[in-house]
């Protein structure tokens, strides 16, 4: 592998409109709001778990361009499952950068933890982490309140454990939640598969999938309710991949984004292209070719490399590690090039390109430019339809 | 249904309690735990049974068994109790159990108040259990207290109010090395609960501190042991690791290393219930005690009563003739002042207000009575005894307001005394109105007794020594005169104004009274203070002082005591 040529010009104190001293007051305010909401959180220890470089946040909510889901319809993702199945770990690892090893020391969740992925990520939604010990379909709880405006329900099953109990609970949860709200997208995470051999992984998935669908068929819901199954683990990228798919279902612009990516891929001869949410490393769209886990991991790691290099070698400590100038090319020894370009503050395009194709770099640059314009147009539409309520900043004007 | 015995009995029981108006604290105090395996559960709860009214209820509601036995017993563990202990759910582990199976609970009997305190794992009444259970779940799993540990109050008027104090105990074997507990106090009475907040929170905090200290001790002991046995391992023995299938979490007893921890909790809970009730005194609040007594020495008499009274007091037949309906009467203070003249009135009013005897002489009882009735408005009711119409002089200690018939002579010592004021109502000269009688043939009634309008009467004020000089009127008189001589003020407004004025001065009296109790008039310094008070606080002149001093006697004894108490 050749040396990465990461460009980090942005950090040289170009005090543009979204970082630096100009916004500090507003930012302070915003941060205090964030801290407050975290303090209200019963198990909110994650604001202490700050493995994220200081200053590497998204700044003003007002400036979020095309953030998916506004204040008015923020999708909700529920994390349910038996106790100790790994719900809190997933939430902390994906959204709070908790090291997977540290999840061992998490306390058991006693209250519903509502985590607002509002101004810390491009994709705006809430993640509700439920304690597994409590049956929330008990009449004392307001199930309409819980499941009424919920977008997705993720049911986590511990694959290392005996999952018969979990399957019973899964069936109950699915049917009851479906009664309350028929628009919920049901996802099943077969979790903690890192400890299983590949054979047992597939076996577990097949077993759980058949049993769950059989149960649903028995209840007469097989046609209406089709949960998706994922094999996940917090020790590799599978949890990010699975969460990407979950989040993608909640993004209304997904077909347009996929189409744009397809056009880009076919016109530039790219191998694979991902549109990443930089902070969470969730990809919000990709082209239609199948996702290879290895390439996804590569792309994730590339984002880490770029951010880390920017952080370490950027001379302005206050500045952010990722801005509109961020771009990077990494040549791999197998003749594949990793190519990262900033799309907007929260999104990055990461592509895998064959070396011989990359000789026409100018063409690719031009095409990328068109692609970026189109993406901005997509979110421009959304911005207009949202009206003045959430006046999103016009980042593109500053380019 | 007798399910929620404790909670349905009203907390306020003033009438049944004789001298001690302490509130009963009808509460359940409970320790709850969020078990890692089984979720929230009630570990231990203490409730009070008031023998007088609850023993029967308890008997009725509980399953068959002799309950009178346990209310009389001081023995902590009677067999009778075991019958009422709720059967614990089968899937319980050590962590969600307080008392070992077969151990029914604790019972204490307070002989002085006849209250029985029972502690067990669950309340035996189903309804109560569900209330407590819900409070437990809310406390541990729903309500969010900033900072994780801390007190909060929640609840609805329709069910119960709960004060919950969550806390963590460290445990080497638990996930995150921490276990979640909470104390909850469930009550019907929100006001009581909120008012008890400082007391309850203070004690719960110290209780929690105690538990946490014990748990920390166990924790550090185990850490040391762990270091000795497996120094190479970075990870804790169980923390975060999966427990073996048959291994459950430890009980509170193991956690704190105190096998008598529940006895301790039982005692502490009893203390909270008992003292929590005792620290609240209850008294019926109907405002402060009445400042002035309503005396029955004088009641407003109806005309009929008046005539009857007069019948008895007046033997002469002549007077009967005078009891004709059309005798002139004064109908308001303004009316009276207009006839008396505003020059003489201040003198008269001042005498009346400072407590001199008012003697009204006239030949017509109803006229005299009307004068007395009007003038009594000027003083507080309780210091004005009235004898409406008498044929002999009565001393001032019998009546401050005295009505006399015309020819009654006053004793010498009264005439000389300046502590009286005499008002004579002089009818017009006979000659004058016999002349006009011819003009009014209809009104002829026995010749001499023609009704004359009051305007033709003459009122004479006499006092031994004029007490108001050089227009140095007291403030109250000036205010009074402003009311009476002001333009466009109706009679009703005048009497309201006088009422307000009297109230205002009574308040000054109260201040003065309290002041004089604090600074008795025995030194120059205190006199100076008094002068300062009069001038700068009460805003009155020294001329007002006699009035204030006199009105002090209008304060009731119990009200004085009330003033001094404060």
XYZ file of C-alpha atoms in Angstrom, chain B residues 5-6 8-26 50 52-54 57 189 192 282 284:
30
model
C -56.971 -0.019 54.295
C -54.198 2.304 55.079
C -58.332 4.967 52.206
C -58.471 6.139 55.779
C -58.238 9.862 55.776
C -55.011 11.191 57.096
C -56.617 13.989 58.993
C -58.218 12.769 62.148
C -58.394 15.739 64.379
C -61.687 15.011 65.967
C -60.865 11.560 67.139
C -57.592 12.594 68.606
C -58.040 14.304 71.853
C -55.187 16.543 72.725
C -52.501 15.544 70.304
C -53.393 16.814 66.943
C -50.567 15.028 65.283
C -51.225 13.767 61.840
C -51.085 10.129 61.130
C -48.691 9.380 58.421
C -50.631 6.884 56.435
C -53.971 1.884 63.437
C -58.718 1.708 66.623
C -60.274 1.754 63.225
C -58.124 -0.481 61.148
C -60.843 -3.616 58.583
C -52.105 12.968 50.544
C -48.595 15.917 53.328
C -52.594 19.847 62.713
C -58.021 23.812 62.300
